[in-house]
Coordinates of C-alpha atoms in Angstrom, one line a residue:
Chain A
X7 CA 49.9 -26.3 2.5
X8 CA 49.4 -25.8 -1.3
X9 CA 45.8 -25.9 -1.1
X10 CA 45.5 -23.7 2.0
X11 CA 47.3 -21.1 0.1
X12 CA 45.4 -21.8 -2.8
X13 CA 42.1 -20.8 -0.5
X14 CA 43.5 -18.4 0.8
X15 CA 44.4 -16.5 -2.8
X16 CA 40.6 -17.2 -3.6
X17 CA 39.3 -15.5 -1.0
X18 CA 41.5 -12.5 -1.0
X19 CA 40.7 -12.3 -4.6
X20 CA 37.0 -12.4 -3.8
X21 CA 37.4 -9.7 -0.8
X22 CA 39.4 -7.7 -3.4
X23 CA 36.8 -8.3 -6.0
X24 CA 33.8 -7.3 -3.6
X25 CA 35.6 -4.0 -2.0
X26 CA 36.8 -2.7 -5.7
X27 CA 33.0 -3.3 -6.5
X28 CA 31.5 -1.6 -3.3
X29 CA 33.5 1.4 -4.4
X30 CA 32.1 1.3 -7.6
X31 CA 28.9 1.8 -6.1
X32 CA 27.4 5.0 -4.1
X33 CA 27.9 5.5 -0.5
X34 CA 24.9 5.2 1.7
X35 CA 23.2 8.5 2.2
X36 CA 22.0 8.6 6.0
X37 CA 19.7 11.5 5.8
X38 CA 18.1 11.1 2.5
X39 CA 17.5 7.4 3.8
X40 CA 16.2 8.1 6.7
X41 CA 13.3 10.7 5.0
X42 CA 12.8 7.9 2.8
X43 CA 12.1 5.4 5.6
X44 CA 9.8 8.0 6.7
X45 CA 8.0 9.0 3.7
X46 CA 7.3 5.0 2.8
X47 CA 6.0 4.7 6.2
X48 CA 3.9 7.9 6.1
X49 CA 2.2 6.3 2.2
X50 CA 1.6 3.1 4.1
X51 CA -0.5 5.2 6.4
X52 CA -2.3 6.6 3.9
X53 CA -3.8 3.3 3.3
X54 CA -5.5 2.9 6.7
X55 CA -6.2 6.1 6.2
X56 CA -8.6 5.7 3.4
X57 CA -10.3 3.3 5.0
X58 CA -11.2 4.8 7.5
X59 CA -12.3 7.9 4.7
X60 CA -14.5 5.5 3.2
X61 CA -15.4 3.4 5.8
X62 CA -17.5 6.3 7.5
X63 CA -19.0 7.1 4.0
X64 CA -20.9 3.9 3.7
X65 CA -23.7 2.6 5.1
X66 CA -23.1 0.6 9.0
X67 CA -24.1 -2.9 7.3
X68 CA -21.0 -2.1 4.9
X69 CA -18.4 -0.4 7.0
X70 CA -16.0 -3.5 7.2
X71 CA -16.6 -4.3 3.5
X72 CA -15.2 -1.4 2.6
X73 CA -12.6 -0.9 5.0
X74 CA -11.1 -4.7 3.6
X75 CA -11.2 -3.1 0.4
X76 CA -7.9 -0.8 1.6
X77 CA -6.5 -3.3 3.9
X78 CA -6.9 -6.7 1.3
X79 CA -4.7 -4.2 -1.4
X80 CA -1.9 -3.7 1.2
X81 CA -2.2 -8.2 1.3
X82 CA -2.8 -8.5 -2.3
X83 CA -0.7 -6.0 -3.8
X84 CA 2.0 -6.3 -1.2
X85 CA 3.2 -9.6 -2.5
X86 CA 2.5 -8.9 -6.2
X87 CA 5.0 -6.2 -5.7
X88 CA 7.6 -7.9 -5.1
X89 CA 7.0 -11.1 -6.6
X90 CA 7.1 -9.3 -10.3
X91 CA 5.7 -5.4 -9.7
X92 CA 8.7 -3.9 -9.3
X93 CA 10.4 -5.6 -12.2
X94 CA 7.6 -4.4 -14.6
X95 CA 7.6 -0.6 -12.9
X96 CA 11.3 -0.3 -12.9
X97 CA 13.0 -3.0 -14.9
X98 CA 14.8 -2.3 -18.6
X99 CA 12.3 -1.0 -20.7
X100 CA 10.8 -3.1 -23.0
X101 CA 9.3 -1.1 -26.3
X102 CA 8.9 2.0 -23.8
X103 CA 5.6 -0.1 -22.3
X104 CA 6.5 -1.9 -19.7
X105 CA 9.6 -3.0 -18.0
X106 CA 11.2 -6.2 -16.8
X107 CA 14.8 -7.4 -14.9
X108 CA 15.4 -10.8 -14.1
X109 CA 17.2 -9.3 -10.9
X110 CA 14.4 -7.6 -9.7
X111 CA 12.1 -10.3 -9.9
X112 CA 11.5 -11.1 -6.1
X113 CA 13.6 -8.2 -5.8
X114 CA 16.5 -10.7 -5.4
X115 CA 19.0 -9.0 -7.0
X116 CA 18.9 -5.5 -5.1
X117 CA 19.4 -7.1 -1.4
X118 CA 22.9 -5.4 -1.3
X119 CA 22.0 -2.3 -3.5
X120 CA 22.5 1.0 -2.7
X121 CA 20.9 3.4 -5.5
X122 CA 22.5 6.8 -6.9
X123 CA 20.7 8.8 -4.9
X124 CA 22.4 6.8 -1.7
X125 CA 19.7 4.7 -0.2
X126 CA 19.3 1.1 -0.5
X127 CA 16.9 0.0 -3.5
X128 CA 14.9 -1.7 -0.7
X129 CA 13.9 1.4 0.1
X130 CA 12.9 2.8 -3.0
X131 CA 11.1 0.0 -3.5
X132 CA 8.9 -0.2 -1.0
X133 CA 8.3 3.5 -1.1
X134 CA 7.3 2.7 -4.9
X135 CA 5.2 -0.9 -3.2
X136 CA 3.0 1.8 -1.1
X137 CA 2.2 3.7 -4.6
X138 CA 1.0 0.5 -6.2
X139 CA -0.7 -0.6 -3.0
X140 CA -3.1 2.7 -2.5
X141 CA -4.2 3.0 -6.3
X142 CA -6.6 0.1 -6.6
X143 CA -7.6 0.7 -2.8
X144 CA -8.5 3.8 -4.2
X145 CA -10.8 2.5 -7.3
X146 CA -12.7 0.8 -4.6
X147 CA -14.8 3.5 -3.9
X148 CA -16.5 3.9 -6.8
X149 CA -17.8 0.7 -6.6
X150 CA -18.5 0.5 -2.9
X151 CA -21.1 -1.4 -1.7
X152 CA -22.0 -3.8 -4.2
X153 CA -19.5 -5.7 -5.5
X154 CA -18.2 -9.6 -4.1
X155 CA -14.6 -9.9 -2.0
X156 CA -13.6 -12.5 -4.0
X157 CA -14.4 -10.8 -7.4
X158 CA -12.7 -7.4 -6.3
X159 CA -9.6 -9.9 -5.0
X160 CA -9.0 -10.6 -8.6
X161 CA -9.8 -7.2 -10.4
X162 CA -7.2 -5.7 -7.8
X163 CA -3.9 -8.2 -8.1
X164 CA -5.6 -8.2 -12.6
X165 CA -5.0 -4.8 -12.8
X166 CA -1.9 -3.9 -11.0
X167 CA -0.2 -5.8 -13.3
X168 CA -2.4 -5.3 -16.5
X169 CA -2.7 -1.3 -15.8
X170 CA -0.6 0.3 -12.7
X171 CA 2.8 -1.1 -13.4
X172 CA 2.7 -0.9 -17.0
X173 CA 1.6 3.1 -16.2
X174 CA 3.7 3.7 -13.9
X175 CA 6.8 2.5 -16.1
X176 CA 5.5 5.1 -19.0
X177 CA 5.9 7.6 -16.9
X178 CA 8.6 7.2 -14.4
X179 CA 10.4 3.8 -14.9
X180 CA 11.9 4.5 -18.5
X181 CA 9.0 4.1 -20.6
X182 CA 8.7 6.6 -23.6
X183 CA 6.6 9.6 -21.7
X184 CA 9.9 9.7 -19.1
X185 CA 11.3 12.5 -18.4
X186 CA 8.4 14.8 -21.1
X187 CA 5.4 14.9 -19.0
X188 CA 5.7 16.3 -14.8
X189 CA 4.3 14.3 -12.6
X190 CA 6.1 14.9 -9.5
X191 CA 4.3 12.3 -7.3
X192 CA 1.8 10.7 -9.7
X193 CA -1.2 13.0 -10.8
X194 CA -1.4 10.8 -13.7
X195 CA -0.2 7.3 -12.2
X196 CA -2.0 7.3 -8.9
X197 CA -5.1 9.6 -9.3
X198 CA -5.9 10.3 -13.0
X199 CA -5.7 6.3 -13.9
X200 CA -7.9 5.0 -10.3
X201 CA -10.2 8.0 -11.3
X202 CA -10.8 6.7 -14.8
X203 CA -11.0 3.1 -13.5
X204 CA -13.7 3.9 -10.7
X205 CA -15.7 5.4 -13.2
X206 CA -15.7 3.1 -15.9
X207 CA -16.2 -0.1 -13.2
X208 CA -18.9 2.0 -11.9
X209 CA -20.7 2.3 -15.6
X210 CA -20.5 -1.4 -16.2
X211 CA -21.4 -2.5 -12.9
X212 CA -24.3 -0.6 -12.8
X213 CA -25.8 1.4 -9.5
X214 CA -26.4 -0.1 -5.9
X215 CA -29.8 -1.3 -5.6
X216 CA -32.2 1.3 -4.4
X217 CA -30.1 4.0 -6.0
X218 CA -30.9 7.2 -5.8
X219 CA -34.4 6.9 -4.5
X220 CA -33.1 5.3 -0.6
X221 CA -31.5 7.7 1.3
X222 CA -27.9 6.2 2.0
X223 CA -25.9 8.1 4.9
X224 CA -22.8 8.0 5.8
X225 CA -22.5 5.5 9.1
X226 CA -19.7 7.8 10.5
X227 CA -18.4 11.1 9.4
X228 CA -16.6 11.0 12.5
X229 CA -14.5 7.9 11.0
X230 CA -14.3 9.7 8.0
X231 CA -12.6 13.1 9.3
X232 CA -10.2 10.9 11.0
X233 CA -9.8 9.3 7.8
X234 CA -8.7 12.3 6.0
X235 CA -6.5 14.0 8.7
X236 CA -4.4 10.4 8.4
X237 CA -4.5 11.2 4.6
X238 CA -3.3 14.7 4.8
X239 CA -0.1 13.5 7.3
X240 CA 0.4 10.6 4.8
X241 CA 0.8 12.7 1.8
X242 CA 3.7 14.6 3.2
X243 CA 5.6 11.5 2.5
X244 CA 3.6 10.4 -0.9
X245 CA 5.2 13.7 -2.5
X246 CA 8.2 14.9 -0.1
X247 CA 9.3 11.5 -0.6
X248 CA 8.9 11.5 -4.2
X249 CA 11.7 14.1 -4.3
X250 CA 13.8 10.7 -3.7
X251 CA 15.7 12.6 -1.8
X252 CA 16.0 14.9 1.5
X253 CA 16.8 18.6 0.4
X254 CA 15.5 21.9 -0.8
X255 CA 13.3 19.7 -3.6
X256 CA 12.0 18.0 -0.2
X257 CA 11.2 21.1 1.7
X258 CA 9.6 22.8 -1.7
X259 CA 7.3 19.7 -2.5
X260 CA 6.1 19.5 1.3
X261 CA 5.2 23.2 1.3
X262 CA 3.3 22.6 -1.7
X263 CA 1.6 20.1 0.0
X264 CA 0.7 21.9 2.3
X265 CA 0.0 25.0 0.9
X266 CA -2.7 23.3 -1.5
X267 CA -4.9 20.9 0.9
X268 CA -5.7 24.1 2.9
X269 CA -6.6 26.0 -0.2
X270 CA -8.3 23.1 -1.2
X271 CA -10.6 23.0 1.9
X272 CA -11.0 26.3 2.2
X273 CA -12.3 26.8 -1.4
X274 CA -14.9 23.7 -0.5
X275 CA -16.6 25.2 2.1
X276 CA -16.6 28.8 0.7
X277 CA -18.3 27.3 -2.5
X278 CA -20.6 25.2 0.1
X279 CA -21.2 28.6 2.1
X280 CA -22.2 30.6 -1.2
X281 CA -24.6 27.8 -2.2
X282 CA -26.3 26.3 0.8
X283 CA -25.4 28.6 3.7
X284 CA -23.9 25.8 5.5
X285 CA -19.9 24.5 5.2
X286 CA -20.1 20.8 6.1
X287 CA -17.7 18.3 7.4
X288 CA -18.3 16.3 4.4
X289 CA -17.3 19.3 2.3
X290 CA -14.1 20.6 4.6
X291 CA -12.7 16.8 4.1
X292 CA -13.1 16.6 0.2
X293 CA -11.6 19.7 0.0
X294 CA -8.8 18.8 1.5
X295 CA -8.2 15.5 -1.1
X296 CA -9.1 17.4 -4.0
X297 CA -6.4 20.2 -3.1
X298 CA -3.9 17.5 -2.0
X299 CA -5.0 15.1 -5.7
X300 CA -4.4 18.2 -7.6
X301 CA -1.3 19.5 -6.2
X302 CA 0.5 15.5 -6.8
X303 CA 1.7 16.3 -10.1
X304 CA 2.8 19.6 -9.5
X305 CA 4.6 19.3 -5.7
X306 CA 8.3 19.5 -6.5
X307 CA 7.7 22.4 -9.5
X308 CA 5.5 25.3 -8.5
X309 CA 5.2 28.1 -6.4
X310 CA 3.4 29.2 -3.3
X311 CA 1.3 31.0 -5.5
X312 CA 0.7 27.8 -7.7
X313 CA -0.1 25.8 -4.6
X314 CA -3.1 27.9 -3.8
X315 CA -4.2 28.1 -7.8
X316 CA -3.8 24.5 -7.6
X317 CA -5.8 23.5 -4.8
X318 CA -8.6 25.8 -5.3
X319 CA -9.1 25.0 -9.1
X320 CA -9.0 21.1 -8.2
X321 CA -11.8 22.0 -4.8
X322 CA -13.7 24.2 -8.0
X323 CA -13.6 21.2 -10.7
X324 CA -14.4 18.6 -8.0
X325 CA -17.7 20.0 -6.5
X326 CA -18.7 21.3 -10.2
X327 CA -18.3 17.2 -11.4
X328 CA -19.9 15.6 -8.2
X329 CA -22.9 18.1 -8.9
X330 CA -22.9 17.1 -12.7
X331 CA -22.8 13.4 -11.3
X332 CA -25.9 13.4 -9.3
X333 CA -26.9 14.9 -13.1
X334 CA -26.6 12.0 -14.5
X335 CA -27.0 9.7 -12.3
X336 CA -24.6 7.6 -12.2
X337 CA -23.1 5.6 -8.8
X338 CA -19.9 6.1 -8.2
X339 CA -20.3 5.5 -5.0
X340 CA -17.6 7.7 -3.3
X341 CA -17.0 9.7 -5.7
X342 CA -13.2 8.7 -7.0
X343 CA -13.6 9.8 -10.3
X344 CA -15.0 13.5 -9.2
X345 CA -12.1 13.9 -6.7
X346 CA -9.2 11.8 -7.7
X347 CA -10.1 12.1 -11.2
X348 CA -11.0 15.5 -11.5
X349 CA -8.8 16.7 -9.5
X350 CA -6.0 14.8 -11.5
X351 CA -6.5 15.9 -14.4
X352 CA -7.1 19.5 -13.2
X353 CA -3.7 19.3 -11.3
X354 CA -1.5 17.7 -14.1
X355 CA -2.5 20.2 -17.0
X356 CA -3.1 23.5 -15.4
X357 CA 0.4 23.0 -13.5
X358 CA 1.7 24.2 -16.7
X359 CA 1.1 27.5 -16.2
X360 CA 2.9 27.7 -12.6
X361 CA 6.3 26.3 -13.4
X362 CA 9.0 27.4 -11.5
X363 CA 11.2 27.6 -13.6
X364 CA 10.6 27.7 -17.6
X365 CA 9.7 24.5 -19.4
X366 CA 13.2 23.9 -22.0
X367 CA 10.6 23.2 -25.2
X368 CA 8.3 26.2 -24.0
X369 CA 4.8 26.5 -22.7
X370 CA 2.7 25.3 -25.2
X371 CA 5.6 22.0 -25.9
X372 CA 4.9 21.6 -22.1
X373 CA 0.7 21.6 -22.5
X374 CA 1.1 18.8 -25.0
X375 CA 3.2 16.8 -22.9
X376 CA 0.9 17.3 -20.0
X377 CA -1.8 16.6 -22.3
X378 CA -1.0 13.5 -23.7
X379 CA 0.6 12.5 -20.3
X380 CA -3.0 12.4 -19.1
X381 CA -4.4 11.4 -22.0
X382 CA -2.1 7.6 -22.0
X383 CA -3.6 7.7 -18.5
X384 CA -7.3 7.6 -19.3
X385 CA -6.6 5.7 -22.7
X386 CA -4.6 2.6 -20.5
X387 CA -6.9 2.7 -17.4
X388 CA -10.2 3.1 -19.2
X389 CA -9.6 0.5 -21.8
X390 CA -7.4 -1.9 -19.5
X391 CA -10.5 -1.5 -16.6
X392 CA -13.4 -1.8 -19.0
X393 CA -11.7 -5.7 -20.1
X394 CA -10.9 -6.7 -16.7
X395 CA -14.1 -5.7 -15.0
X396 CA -15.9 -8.1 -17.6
X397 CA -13.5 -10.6 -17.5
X398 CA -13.8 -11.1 -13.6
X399 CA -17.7 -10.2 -13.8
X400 CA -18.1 -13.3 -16.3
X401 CA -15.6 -15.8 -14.7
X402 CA -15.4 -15.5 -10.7
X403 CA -18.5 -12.6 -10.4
X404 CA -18.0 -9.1 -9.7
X405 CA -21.6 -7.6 -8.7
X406 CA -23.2 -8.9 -5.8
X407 CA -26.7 -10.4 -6.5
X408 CA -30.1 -8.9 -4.3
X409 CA -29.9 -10.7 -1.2
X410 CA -26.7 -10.4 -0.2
X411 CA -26.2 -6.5 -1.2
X412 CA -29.2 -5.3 0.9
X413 CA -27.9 -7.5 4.1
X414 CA -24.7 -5.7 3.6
X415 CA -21.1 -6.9 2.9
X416 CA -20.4 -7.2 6.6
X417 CA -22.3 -10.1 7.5
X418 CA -22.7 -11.8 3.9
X419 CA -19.4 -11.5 3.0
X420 CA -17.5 -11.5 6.2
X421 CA -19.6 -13.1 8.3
X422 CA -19.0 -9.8 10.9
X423 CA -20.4 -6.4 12.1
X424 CA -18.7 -3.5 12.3
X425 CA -20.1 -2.1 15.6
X426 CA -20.9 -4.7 18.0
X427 CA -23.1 -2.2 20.7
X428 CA -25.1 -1.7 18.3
X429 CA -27.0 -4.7 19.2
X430 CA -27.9 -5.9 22.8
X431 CA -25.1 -8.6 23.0
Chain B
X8 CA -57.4 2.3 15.5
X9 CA -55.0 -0.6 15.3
X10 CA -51.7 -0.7 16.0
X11 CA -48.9 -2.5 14.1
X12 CA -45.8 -4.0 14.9
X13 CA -43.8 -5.9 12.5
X14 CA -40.6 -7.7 13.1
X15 CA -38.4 -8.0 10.0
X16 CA -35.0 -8.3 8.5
X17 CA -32.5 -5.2 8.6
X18 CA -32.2 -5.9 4.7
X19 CA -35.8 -5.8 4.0
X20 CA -36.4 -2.4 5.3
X21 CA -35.9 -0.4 2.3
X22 CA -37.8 -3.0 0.0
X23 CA -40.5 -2.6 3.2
X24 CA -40.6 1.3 3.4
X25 CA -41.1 1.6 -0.4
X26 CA -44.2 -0.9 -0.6
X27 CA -45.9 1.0 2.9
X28 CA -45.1 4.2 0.7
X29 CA -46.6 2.7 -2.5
X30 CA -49.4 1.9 -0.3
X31 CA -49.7 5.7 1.1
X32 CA -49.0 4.4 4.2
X33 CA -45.7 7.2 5.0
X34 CA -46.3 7.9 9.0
X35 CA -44.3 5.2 11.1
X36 CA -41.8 4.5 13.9
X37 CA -38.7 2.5 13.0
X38 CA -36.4 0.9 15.8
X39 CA -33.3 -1.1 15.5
X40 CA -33.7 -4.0 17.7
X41 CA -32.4 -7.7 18.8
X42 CA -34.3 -10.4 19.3
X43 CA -34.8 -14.5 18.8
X44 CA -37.1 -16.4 17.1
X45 CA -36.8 -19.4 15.3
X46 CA -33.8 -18.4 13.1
X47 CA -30.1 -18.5 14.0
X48 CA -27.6 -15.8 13.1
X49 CA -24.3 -16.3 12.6
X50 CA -20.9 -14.8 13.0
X51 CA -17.3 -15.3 12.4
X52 CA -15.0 -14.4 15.1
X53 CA -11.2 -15.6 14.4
X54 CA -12.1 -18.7 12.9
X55 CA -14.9 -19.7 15.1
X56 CA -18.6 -19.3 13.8
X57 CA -20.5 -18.0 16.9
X58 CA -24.4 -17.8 16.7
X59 CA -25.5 -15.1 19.2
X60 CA -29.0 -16.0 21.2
X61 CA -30.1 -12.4 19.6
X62 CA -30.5 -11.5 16.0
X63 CA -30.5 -7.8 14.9
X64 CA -34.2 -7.1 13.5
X65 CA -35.8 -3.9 12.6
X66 CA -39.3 -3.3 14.3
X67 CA -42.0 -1.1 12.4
X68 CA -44.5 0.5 14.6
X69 CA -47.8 1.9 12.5
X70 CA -50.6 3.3 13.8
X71 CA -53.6 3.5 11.7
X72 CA -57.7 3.8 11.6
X73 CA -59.5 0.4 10.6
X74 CA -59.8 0.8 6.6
X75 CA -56.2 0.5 6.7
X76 CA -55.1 -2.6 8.9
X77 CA -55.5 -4.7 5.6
X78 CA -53.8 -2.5 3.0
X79 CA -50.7 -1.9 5.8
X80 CA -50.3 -6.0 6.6
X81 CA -50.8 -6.8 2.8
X82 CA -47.8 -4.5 1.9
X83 CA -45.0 -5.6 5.0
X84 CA -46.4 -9.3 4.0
X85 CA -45.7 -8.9 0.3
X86 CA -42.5 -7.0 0.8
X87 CA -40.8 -8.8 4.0
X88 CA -41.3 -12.0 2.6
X89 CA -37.8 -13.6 1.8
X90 CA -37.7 -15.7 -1.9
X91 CA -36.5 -18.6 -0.8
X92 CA -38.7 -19.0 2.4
X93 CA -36.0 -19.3 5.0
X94 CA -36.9 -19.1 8.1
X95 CA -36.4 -15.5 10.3
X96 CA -38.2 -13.3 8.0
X97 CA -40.2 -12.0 11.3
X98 CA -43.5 -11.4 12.2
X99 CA -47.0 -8.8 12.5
X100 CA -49.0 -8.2 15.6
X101 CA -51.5 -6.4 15.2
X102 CA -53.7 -4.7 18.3
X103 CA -56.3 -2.6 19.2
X104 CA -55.4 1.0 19.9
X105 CA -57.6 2.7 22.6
X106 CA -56.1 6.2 21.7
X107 CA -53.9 8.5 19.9
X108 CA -53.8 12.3 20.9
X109 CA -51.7 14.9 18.6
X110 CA -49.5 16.7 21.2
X111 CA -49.1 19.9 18.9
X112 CA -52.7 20.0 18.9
X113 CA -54.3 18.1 21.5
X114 CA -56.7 16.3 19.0
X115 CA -57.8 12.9 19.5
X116 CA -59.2 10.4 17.8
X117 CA -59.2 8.9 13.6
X118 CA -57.8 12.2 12.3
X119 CA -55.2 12.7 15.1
X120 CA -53.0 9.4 13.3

């Protein structure tokens, strides 16, 4: 009898214990959850998204190369995540660098945790997973082409956690630009720091072989229209869902969205028009991600007006940096750091100037933080990239020697082809 | 006139095209083909390697007048050639050409190629 009571007491004290806590904690928010469900499945499709974008932009002997550049991050980065990603992102901030939280380690500690905003912290952090998934798949354009699977395997998972999750923590997860610089939905983060990184992998690792003497078409601009209208969808939930929430923030952000992709094509092939009488698919399409790059820092805090400023500056700075590229002569190969770079930086300091609603330290307090905001971004991604690219070039390889880069990554590195009717059998 | 057909890999074609160009040799035909010889290619499909009975090739066809057989085959020869001499680097035939008419202009002949 005694000790049934006495097991009975301990578990009413334990049901008591875990309702008082439950109420201590927010209530599940239906509808902001189920936006957020949305928006981290709409990022995911982002990812398939680009590579299908670059896919068509390469050559037909390296279509599936590429294309397991996108799909190996949402693998590699996937479990990194949430083996020790999400810790460093969003832990307790250590020094203002980077973060760290035993609980979120494995994210074992959040299985029953609903977050302030009222959806589970599942949620938020796989919405945050997608983030950390598309930024390296994104660096892999600039070096399309030319580099070994196993050697871009390593850079990836390297610099998520040497680069991307420190970053990200600096500027959203408590670190010490939190809460100074805007970046709505990661101008800086995302675009600015894989623009950086594509260019300086693309320096050291020197241009594909033949470069720019052999003509080197795209296999499918088809692919590659498909590509971006997956991209354009995606991004609704990359900054609606960024609002962490599902209200007017939501519906302003989404407009933005909008508002600057179609500005942003629409200044591309009216510069393409002016200049060689002919708008081009190719054109339309980067117009569209340098619009929707530009506007990512500035979604949730502009106008209309803003939107269009936004996306039609970034279309302006893009084409004027891709033309300067072929300049110099450099390979980046897909052109990350014209676009996402470019356009980034474009985006996160001229937003400035169309805030909705008056910075509190003024203006010209706002410019510096937007300034140095992009500034940390270059600074960490440049430097951070520039070490890890030599590291994995001198230990596991990173350029892929003669042979093997004129047979294409398909067969060499795959042991496939992308198209199969190309061939007789 | 000779005509001349060369067999090689995909990944040699830009290495070829610049030596025929180095060479002045700039009019020619090129075809994606398939065909077997004595190398094997193969695939990976879900864990099995599969070696189809044709391998992808690229087929070069060159016209040219006489002086020029020698300075063509020298240049696909010296830029075809794999380094490590494995087998399915392809071949040259070479044959006579009876005729080659210019359809803007109807000439025949040498100066039509």
């Amino acid at each position: 009898m005694n000790v049934i009571h006495l097991i009975m007491t301990a578990v009413m004290v334990t049901l008591f214990a875990s309702t008082a806590h439950a109420s201590g904690t927010p209530e599940v928010d239906s509808g902001t959850t189920a936006w957020m469900l949305t928006s981290t499945a709409l990022v995911l499709l982002m990812i398939p998204g680009l590579a299908m974008f670059y896919g068509g932009l390469v050559r037909t002997k390296n279509v599936l190369g590429t294309m397991m550049h996108s799909f190996s991050a949402m693998a590699i980065i996937g479990v990194i995540w949430t083996i020790c990603g999400y810790s460093m992102a969003f832990g307790d901030t250590i020094g203002g660098v980077v973060g760290w939280d035993a609980d979120k380690v494995l994210l074992s500690g959040i299985d029953q945790t609903i977050m302030e905003g009222g959806i589970p912290e599942y949620v938020f952090a796989m919405f945050q997973g997608k983030f950390a998934i598309i930024t390296p798949a994104i660096i892999a354009g600039a070096f399309a082409e030319r580099v070994k699977f196993r050697g871009y395997c390593v850079f990836i998972a390297l610099w998520s956690l040497i680069v991307y999750n420190p970053l990200a923590h600096i500027v959203w997860g408590g670190g010490f630009l939190t809460g100074d610089a805007i970046d709505f939905a990661g101008g800086t983060v995302i675009h600015v720091s894989a623009g950086v990184a594509g260019l300086v992998a693309a320096l050291y690792l020197g241009a594909r072989r033949g470069y720019p003497r052999v003509a080197m078409h795209p296999n499918s601009l088809v692919m590659t229209m498909i590509g971006a209208g997956l991209l354009w969808v995606g991004w609704f939930g990359f900054n609606a869902g960024s609002s962490v929430e599902s209200g007017l923030k939501t519906g302003q952000a989404l407009a933005m969205t909008q508002i600057a992709a179609a500005a942003g094509a629409l200044a591309w092939i009216c510069i393409e028009g002016v200049l060689h009488k002919k708008a081009t698919s190719l054109g339309l399409v980067s117009g569209i991600l340098a619009g929707l790059v530009a506007i990512t820092p500035a979604a949730g805090d502009v106008l209309p007006v803003g939107a269009i400023s936004l996306g039609i500056l970034g279309s302006l700075f893009s084409y004027a940096a891709i033309t300067i590229k072929n300049r110099f002569g450099y390979d980046d190969t897909l052109d990350v750091f014209g676009i996402h770079g470019v356009a980034g930086i474009v985006g996160a300091i001229v937003l400035t100037f169309f805030l909705r609603d008056e910075p509190t330290g003024g203006l010209v307090q706002q410019l510096v933080h937007q300034v140095s905001g992009v500034g940390v971004a270059i600074a960490a991604s440049a430097i951070g990239t520039l070490l890890l690219v030599w590291l994995v070039d001198k230990t596991v390889g990173f350029k892929l020697d003669e042979r093997r880069e004129l047979a294409g990554l398909d067969h060499s590195l795959h042991g496939e082809h992308g198209y199969g009717m190309l061939n007789p059998n | 006139m000779k005509l001349i057909t060369a067999i090689i890999r995909p990944e040699k074609l830009d290495e070829v095209r610049q030596a025929l160009i180095n060479a002045e040799i700039t009019r020619i035909t090129v075809t994606r083909c398939a065909g077997r010889g004595q190398a094997e290619h193969v695939d990976i499909y879900r864990g099995l390697e599969v070696a189809p009975a044709l391998a992808p090739k690229i087929r070069l066809d060159i016209a040219c007048n006489d002086d020029f057989k020698q300075i063509t085959v020298d240049a696909i020869l010296g830029a075809a050639r794999s380094e490590d001499g494995e087998i399915g680097d392809g071949k040259i035939f070479v044959t006579h050409l009876e005729e080659c008419i210019r359809i803007r202009t109807g000439e025949e002949g040498g100066s039509a190629i």
